[in-house]
Backbone as a ProteinNet text record, in pm:
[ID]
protein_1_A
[PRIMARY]
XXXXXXXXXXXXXXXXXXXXXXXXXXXXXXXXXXXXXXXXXXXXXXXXXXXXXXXXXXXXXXXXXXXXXXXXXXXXXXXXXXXXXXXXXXXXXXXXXXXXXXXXXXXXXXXXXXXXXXXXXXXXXXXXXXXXXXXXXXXXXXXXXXXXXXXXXXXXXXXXXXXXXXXXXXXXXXXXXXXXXXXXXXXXXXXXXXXXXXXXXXXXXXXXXXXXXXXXXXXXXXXXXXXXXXXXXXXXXXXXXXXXX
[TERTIARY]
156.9	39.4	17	-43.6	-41.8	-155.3	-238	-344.4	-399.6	-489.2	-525.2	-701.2	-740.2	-917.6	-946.1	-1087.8	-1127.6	-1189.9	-1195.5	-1267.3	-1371.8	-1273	-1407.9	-1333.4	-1464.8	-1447.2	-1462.9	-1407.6	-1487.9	-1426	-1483.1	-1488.8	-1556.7	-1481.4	-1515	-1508.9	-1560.2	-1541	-1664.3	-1691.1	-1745.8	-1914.3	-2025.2	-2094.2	-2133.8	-2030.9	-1993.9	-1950.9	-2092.3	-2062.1	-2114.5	-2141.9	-2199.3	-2173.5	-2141	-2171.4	-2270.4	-2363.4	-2462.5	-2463.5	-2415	-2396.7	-2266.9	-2181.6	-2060.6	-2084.5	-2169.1	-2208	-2274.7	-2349.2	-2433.1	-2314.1	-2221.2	-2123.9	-2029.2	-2005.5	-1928.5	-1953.3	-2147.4	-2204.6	-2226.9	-2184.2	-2203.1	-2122.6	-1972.6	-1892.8	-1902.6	-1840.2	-1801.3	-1732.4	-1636.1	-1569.7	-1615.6	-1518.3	-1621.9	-1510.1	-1643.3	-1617.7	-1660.2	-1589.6	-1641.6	-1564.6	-1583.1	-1520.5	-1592.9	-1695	-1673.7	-1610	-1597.5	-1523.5	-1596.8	-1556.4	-1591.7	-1611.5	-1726.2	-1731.9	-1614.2	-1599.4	-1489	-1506.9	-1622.7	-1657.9	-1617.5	-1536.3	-1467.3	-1364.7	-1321.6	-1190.7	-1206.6	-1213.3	-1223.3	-1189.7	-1283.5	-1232.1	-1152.3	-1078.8	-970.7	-812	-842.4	-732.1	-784.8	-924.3	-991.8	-956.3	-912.3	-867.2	-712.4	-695.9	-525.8	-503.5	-626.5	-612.7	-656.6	-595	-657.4	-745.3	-856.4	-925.5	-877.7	-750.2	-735.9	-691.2	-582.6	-641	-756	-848.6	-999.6	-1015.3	-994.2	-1070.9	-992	-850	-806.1	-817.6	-832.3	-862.5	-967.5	-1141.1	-1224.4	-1262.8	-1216.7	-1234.9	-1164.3	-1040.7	-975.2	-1034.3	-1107.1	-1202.1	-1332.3	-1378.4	-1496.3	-1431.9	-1363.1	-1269.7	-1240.1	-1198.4	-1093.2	-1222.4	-1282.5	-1323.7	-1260	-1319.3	-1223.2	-1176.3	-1245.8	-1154.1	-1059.8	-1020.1	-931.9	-821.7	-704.9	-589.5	-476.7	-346.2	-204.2	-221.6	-295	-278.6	-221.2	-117.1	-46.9	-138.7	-27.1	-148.5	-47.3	-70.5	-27.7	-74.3	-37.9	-141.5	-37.7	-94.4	-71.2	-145.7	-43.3	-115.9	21.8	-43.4	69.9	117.6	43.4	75.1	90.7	62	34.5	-16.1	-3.3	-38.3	41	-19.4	117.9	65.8	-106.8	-100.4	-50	3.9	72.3	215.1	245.8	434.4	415.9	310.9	257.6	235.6	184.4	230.4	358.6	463.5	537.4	657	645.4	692.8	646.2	543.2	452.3	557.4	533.7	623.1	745	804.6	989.6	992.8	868.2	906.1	849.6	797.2	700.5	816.7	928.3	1052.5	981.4	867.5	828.2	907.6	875.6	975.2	833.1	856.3	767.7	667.7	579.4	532.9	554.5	612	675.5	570.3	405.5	328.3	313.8	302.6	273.5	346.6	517.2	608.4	608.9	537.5	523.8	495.6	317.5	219.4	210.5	350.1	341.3	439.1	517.7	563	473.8	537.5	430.2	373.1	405.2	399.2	262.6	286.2	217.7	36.3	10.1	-191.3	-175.7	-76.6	-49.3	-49	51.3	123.6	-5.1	-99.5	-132.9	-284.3	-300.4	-400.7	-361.2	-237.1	-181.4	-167.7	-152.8	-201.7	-342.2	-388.4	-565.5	-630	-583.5	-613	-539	-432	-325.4	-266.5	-292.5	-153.1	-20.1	4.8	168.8	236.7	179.9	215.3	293.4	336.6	362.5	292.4	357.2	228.6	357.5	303.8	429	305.7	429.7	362.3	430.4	356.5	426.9	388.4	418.3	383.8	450	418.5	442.9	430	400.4	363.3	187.5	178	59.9	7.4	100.8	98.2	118.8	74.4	86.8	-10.7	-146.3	-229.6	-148.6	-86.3	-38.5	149.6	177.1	300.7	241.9	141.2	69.4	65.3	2.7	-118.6	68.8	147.8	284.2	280.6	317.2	359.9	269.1	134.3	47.1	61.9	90.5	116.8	261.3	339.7	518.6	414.6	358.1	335.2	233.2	180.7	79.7	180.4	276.9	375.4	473.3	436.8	568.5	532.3	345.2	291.1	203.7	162.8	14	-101.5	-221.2	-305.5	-387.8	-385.9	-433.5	-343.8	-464.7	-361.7	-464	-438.1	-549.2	-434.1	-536.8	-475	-539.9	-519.6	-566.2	-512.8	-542.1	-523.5	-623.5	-558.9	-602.1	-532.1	-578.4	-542.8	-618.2	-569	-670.5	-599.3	-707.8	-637.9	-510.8	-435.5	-307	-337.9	-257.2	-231.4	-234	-322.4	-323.1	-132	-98.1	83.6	95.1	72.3	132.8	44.3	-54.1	-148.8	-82.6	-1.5	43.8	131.9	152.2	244.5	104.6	2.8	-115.3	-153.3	-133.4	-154.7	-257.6	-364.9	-483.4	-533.6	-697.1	-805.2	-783.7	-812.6	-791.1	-939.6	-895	-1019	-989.6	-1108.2	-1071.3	-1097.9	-1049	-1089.1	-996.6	-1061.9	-1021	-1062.2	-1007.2	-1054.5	-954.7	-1057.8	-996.4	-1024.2	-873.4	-939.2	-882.5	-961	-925.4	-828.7	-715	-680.9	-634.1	-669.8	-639.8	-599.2	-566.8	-507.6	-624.1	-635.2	-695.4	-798	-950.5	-1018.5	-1153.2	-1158.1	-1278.5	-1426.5	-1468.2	-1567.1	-1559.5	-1462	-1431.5	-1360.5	-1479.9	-1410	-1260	-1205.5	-994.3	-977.5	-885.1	-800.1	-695.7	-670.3	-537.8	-418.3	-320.9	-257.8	-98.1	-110.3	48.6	78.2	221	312.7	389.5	447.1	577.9	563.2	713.7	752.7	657.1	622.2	518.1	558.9	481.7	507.4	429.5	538.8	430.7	379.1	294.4	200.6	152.2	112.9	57.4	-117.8	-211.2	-317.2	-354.9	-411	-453.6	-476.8	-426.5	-491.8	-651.7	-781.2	-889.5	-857.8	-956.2	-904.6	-1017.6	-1115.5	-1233.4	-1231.3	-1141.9	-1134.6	-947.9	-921.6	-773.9	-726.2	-651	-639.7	-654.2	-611.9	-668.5	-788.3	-887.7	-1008.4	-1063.3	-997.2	-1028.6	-1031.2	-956.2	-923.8	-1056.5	-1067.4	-1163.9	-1282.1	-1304.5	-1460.1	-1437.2	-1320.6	-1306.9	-1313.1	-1323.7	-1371.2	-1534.2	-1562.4	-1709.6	-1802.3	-1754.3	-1813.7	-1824.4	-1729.8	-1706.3	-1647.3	-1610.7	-1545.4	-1438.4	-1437.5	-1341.8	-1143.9	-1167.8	-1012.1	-1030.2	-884.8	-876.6	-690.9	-677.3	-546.4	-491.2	-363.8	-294.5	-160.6	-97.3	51.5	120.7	229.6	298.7	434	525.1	692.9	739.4	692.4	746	676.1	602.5	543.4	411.7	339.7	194.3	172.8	54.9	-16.8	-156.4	-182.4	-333	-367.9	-494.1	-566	-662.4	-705.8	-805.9	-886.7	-1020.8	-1103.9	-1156.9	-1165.7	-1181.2	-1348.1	-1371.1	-1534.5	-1608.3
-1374.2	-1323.3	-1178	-1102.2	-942.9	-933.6	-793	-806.9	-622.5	-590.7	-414.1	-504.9	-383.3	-388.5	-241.8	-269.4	-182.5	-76.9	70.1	133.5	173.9	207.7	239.3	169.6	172.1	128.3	169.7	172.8	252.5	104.8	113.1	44.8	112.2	57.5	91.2	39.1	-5	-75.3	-55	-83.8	-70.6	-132	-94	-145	-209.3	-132.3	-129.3	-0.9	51.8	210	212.1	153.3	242.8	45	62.3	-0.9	-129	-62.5	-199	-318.8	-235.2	-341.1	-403.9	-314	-438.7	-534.3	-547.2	-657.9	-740.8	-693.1	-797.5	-880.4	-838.7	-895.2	-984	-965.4	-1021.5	-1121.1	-1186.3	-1306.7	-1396.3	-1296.6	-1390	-1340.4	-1311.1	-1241.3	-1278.4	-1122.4	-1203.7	-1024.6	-1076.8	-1002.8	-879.2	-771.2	-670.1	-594.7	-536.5	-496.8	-399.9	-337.6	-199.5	-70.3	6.9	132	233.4	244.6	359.8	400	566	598	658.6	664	733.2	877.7	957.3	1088.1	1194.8	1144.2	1206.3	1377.8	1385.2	1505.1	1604	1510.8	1676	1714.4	1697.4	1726.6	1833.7	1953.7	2091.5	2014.9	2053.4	1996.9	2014.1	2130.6	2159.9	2047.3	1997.6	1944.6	1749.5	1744	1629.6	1585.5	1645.4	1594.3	1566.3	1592.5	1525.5	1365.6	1321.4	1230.2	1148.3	1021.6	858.2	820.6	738.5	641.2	547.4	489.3	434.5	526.8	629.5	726.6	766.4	842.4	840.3	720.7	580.2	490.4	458.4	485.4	525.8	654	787.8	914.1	878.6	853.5	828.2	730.3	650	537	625.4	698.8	773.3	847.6	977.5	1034.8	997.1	913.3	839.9	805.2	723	665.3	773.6	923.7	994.8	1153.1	1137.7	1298.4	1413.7	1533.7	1641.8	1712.3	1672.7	1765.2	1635.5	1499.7	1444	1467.7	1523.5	1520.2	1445.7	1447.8	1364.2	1288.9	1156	1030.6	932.9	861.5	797.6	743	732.7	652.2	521.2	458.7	352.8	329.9	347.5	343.4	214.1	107.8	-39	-49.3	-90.7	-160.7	-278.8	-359.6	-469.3	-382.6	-326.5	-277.3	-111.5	-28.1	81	134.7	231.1	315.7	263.9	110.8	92.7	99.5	204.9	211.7	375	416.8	549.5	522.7	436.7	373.2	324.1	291.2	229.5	322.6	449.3	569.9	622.6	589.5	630.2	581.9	461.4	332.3	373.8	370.1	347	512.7	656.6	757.3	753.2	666.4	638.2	568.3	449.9	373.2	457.7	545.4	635.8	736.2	789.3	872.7	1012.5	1058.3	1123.5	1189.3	1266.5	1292.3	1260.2	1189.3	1142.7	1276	1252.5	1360	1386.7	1535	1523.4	1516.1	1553.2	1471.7	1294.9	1270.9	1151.3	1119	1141.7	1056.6	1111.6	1217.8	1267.9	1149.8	1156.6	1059.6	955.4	892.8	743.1	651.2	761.6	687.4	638.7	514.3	437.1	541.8	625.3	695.4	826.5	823.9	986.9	980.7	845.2	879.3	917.7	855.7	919.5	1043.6	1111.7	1249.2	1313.9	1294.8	1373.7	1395.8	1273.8	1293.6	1376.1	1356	1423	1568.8	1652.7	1757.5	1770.1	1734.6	1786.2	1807	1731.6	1722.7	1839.4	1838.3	1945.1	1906.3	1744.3	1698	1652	1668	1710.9	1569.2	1535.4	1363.9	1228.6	1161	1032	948	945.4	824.9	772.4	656	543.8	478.2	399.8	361.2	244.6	122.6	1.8	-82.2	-200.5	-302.9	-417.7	-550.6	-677.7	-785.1	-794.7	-893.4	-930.6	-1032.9	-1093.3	-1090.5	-1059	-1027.5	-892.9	-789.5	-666.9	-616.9	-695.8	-690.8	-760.9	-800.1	-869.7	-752.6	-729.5	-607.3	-531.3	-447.3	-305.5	-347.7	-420.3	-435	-454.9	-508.6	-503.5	-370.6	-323.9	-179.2	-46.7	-122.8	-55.5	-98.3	-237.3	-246.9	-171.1	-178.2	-87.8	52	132.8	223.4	310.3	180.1	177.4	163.9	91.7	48.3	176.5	232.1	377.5	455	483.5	562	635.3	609.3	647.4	603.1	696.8	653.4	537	595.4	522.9	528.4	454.2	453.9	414.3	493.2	511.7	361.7	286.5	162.9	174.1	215.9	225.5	89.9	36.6	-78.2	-75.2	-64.3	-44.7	-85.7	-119.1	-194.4	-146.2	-212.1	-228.3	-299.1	-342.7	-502.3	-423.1	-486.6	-454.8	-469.7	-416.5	-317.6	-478.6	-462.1	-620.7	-685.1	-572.4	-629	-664.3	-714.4	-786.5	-914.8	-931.4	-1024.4	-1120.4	-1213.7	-1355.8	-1354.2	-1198.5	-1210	-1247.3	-1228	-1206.8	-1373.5	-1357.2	-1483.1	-1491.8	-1399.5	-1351.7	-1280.9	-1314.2	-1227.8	-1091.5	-1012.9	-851.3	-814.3	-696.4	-593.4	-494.3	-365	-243.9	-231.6	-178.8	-185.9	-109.9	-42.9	36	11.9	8.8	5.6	60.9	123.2	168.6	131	102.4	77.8	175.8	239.1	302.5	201.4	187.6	59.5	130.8	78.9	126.6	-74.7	-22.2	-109	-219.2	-313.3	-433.4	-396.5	-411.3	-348.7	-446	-532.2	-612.9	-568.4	-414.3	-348.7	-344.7	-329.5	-359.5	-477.6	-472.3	-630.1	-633.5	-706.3	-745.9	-856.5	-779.5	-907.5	-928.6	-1068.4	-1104.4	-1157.2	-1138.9	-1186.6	-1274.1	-1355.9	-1491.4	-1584.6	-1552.8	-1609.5	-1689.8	-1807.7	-1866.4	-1961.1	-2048	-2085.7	-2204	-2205.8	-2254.6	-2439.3	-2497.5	-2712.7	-2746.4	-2845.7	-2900.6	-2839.2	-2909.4	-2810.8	-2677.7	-2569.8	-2483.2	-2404.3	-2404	-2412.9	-2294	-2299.3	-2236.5	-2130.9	-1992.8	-1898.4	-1852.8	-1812.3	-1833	-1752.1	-1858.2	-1787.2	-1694.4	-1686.5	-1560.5	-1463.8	-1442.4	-1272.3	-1240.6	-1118.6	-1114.9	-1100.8	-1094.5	-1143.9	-1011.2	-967.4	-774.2	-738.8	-766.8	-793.5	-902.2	-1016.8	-1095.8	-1119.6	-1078.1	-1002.4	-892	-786.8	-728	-828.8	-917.6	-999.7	-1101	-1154.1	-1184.4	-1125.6	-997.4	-911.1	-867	-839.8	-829.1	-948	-1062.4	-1209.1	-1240.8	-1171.1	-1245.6	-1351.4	-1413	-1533.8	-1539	-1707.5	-1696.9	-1701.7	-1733.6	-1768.4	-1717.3	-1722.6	-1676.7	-1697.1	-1849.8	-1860.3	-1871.9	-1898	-1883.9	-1907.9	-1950.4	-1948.2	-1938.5	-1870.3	-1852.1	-1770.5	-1777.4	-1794.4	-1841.3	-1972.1	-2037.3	-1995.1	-1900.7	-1850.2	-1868.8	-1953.1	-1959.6	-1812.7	-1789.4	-1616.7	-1702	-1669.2	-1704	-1551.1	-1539.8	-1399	-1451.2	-1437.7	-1464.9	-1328.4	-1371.1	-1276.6	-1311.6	-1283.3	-1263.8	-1235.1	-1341	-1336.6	-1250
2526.6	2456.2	2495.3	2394.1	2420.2	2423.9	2480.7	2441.9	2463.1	2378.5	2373.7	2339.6	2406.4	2374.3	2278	2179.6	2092.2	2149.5	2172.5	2189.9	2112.2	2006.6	1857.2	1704.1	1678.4	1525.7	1445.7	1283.1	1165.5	1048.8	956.7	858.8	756.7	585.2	473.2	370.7	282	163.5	52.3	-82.1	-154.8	-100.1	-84.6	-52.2	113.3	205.9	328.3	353.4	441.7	444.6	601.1	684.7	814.4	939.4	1037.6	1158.6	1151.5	1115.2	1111.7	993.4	873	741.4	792.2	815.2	897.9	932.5	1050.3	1131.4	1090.6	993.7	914	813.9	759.5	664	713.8	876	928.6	987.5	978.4	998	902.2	773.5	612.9	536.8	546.4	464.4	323.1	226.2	88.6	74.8	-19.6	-108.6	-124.7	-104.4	-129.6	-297.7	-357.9	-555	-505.3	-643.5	-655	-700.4	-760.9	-776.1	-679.2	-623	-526.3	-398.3	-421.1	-283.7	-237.9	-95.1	24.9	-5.5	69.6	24.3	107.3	218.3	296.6	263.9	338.4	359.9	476.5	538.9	649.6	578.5	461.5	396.6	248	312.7	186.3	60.1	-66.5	-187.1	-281.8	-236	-264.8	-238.1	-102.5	-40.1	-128.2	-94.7	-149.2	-237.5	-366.9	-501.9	-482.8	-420.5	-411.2	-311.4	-314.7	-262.7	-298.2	-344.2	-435	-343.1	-410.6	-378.6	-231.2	-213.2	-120.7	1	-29.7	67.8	136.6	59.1	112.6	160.5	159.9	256.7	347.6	377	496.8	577.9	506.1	538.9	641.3	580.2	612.7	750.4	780.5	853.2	989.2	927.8	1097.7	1102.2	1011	1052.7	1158.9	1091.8	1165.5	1284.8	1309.6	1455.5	1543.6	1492.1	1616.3	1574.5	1725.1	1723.4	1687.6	1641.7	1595.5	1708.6	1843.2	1975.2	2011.4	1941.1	2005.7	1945.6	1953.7	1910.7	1981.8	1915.8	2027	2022.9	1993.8	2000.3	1863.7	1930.5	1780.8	1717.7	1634.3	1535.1	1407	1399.9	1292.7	1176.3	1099.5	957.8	902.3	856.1	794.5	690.4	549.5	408.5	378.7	358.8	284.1	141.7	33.8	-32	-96	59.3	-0.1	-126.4	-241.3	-282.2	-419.2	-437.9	-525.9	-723.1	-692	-867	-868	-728.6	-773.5	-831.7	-752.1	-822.2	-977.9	-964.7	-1126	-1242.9	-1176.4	-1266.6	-1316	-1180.6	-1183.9	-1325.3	-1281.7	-1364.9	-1520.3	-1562.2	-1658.3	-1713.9	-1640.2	-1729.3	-1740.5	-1632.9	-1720.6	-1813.9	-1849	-1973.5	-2082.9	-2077.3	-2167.8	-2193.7	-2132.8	-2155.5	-2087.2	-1980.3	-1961	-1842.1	-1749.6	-1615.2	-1615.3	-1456	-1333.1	-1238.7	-1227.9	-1155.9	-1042.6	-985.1	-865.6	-753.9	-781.1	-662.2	-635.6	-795	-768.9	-702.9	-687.6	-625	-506.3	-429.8	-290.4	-244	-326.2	-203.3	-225.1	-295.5	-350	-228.1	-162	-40.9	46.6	142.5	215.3	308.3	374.1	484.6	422.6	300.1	234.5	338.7	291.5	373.5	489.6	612.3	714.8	730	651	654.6	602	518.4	467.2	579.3	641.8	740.7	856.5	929	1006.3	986.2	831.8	801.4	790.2	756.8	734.4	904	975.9	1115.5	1223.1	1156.5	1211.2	1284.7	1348.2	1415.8	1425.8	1528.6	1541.3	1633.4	1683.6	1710.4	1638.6	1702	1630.5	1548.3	1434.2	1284	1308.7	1266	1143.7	1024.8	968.7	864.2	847.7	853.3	830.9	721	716.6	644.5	671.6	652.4	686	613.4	513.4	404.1	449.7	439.9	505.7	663.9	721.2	887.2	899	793.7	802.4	915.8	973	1042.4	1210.4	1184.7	1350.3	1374.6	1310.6	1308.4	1363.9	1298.2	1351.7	1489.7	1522.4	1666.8	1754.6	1727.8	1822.1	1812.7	1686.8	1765.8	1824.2	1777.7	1891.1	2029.4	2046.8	2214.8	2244.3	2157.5	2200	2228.3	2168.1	2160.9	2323.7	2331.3	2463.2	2628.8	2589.2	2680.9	2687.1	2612.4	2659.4	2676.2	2708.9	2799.9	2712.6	2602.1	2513	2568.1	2587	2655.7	2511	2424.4	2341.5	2230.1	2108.6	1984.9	1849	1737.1	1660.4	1574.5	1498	1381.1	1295.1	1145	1061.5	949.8	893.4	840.1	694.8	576.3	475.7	338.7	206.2	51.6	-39.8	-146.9	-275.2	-343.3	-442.7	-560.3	-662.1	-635.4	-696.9	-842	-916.8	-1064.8	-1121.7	-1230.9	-1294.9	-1325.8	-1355	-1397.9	-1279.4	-1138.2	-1076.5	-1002.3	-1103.5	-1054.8	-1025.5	-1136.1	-1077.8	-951.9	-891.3	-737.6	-619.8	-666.6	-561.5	-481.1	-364.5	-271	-183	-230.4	-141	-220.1	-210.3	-247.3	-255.6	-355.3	-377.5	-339.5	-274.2	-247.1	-198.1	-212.9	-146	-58.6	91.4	204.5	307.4	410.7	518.1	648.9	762.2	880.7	963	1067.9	1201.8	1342.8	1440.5	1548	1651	1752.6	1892.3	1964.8	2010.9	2084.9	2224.1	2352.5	2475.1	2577	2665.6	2762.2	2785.7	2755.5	2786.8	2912.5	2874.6	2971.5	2966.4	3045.4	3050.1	2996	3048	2979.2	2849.7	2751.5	2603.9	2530	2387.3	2355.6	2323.1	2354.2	2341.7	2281	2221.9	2139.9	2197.4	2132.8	2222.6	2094.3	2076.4	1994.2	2049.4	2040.2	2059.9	1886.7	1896.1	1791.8	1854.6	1722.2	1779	1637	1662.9	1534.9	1476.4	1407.1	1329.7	1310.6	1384.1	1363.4	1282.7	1212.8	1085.4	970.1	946.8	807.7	861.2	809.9	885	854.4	861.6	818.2	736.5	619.3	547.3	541.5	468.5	555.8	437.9	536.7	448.5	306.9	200.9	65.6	58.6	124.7	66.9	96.9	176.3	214.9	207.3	165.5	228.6	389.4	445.5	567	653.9	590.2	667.1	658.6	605.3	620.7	708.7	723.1	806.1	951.3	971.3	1123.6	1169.5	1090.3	1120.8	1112.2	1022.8	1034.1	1170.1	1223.5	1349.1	1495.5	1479.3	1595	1625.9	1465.2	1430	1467.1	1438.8	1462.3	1597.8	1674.2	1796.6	1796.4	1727.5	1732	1819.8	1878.5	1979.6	1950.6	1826.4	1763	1616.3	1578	1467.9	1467.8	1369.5	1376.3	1230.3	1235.4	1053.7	1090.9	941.5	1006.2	823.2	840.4	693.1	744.6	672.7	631.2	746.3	815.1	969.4	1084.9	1089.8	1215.4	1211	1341.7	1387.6	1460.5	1376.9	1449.3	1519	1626.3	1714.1	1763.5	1700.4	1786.2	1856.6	1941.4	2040.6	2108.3	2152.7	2183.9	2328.5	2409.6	2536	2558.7	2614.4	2612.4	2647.9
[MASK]
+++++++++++++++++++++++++++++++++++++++++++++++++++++++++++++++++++++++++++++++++++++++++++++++++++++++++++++++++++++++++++++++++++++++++++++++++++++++++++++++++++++++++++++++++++++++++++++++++++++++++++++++++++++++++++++++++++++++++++++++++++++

């Protein structure tokens, strides 16, 4: 079992804008709708318009999370699906006989919100950019502990989606929503709340994973809750997160 504690938090979603509505949502969750974005106001509006909707709610959330005198610290940015109604543009002008736009196809790679935060910030440090299917939320947090283990004092996790492009609805195996979060993660420290995360091959049936929220959201309402567990299991593998009283 691994385990990193939260230093700070940020969260974002439609109708989920500040710390305290969090906490309140995370004692009575539901779905979060919506078309608005984040104002993501440390970001000139010049540079601002080049950035989608789900950007800004990853932009935003590391903003909020990492002071502007903190620099150097990695950082992980995680979406199961990235940026995928920019590929949807993309798609949509080859069948149209158009040439593709050469931004869209910049910031349509998984990595682009990273990169593009890592410029606005001006740092020069280690990002990655991952993804995992449904355990896109338990990947990150490993390679935030690889990352902690090779001598980072900390490590910024950004973890962020949105409801996929109706043409791929019947692939969808989880609740759609828009949503961003960030966590500070440092070395397991009794003064801060910790998570703990253990895998292994999955016996038997394997339990449900909840249908009202998507699961990257859920995780965050399991830290918020306090709750003492928070387990799931899918393509053979049992995931258990646990929280440390």
């Amino acid at each position: 079992m691994i385990g990193l504690s939260v230093k700070e938090w940020a969260a974002w979603a439609p109708g989920l804008v500040d710390q305290a509505a969090w906490s309140a949502w995370a004692q009575a969750p539901w779905l979060p709708s919506g078309e608005e974005t984040p104002a993501l106001s440390e970001v000139p509006a010049m540079q601002r318009r080049r950035i989608e909707r789900l950007g800004r709610m990853a932009i935003q959330t590391a903003f909020w999370c990492q002071r502007a005198d903190e620099g150097g610290v990695p950082m992980v940015f995680a979406s199961r699906h990235g940026d995928v109604a920019r590929s949807m543009e993309l798609l949509e002008a080859l069948v149209a006989g158009d040439f593709p736009s050469p931004t869209t196809f910049g910031l349509s790679v998984h990595n682009a919100i990273a990169a593009l935060y890592s410029i606005l910030r001006g740092e020069r440090g280690n990002y990655v950019a991952t993804a995992g299917g449904m355990a896109t939320v338990e990947t990150a947090f490993i390679e935030a502990v690889a990352l902690l283990a090779d001598g980072a004092p900390e490590v910024l996790l950004v973890v962020y989606d949105a409801p996929l492009p109706a043409v791929y609805g019947s692939f969808a195996d989880e609740p759609d929503a828009g949503f961003a979060w960030c966590w500070r993660l440092v070395h397991a420290d009794p003064a801060l709340p910790t998570l703990r995360l253990a895998w292994g091959a999955e016996e038997g049936e394997g339990e449900d994973v909840p249908a009202s929220l998507p699961h990257g959201l859920d995780v965050l309402r399991f830290l918020l809750a306090r709750d003492a567990q928070l387990a799931w299991s899918g393509d053979g593998v049992r995931w258990q997160w646990r929280r440390d009283a």
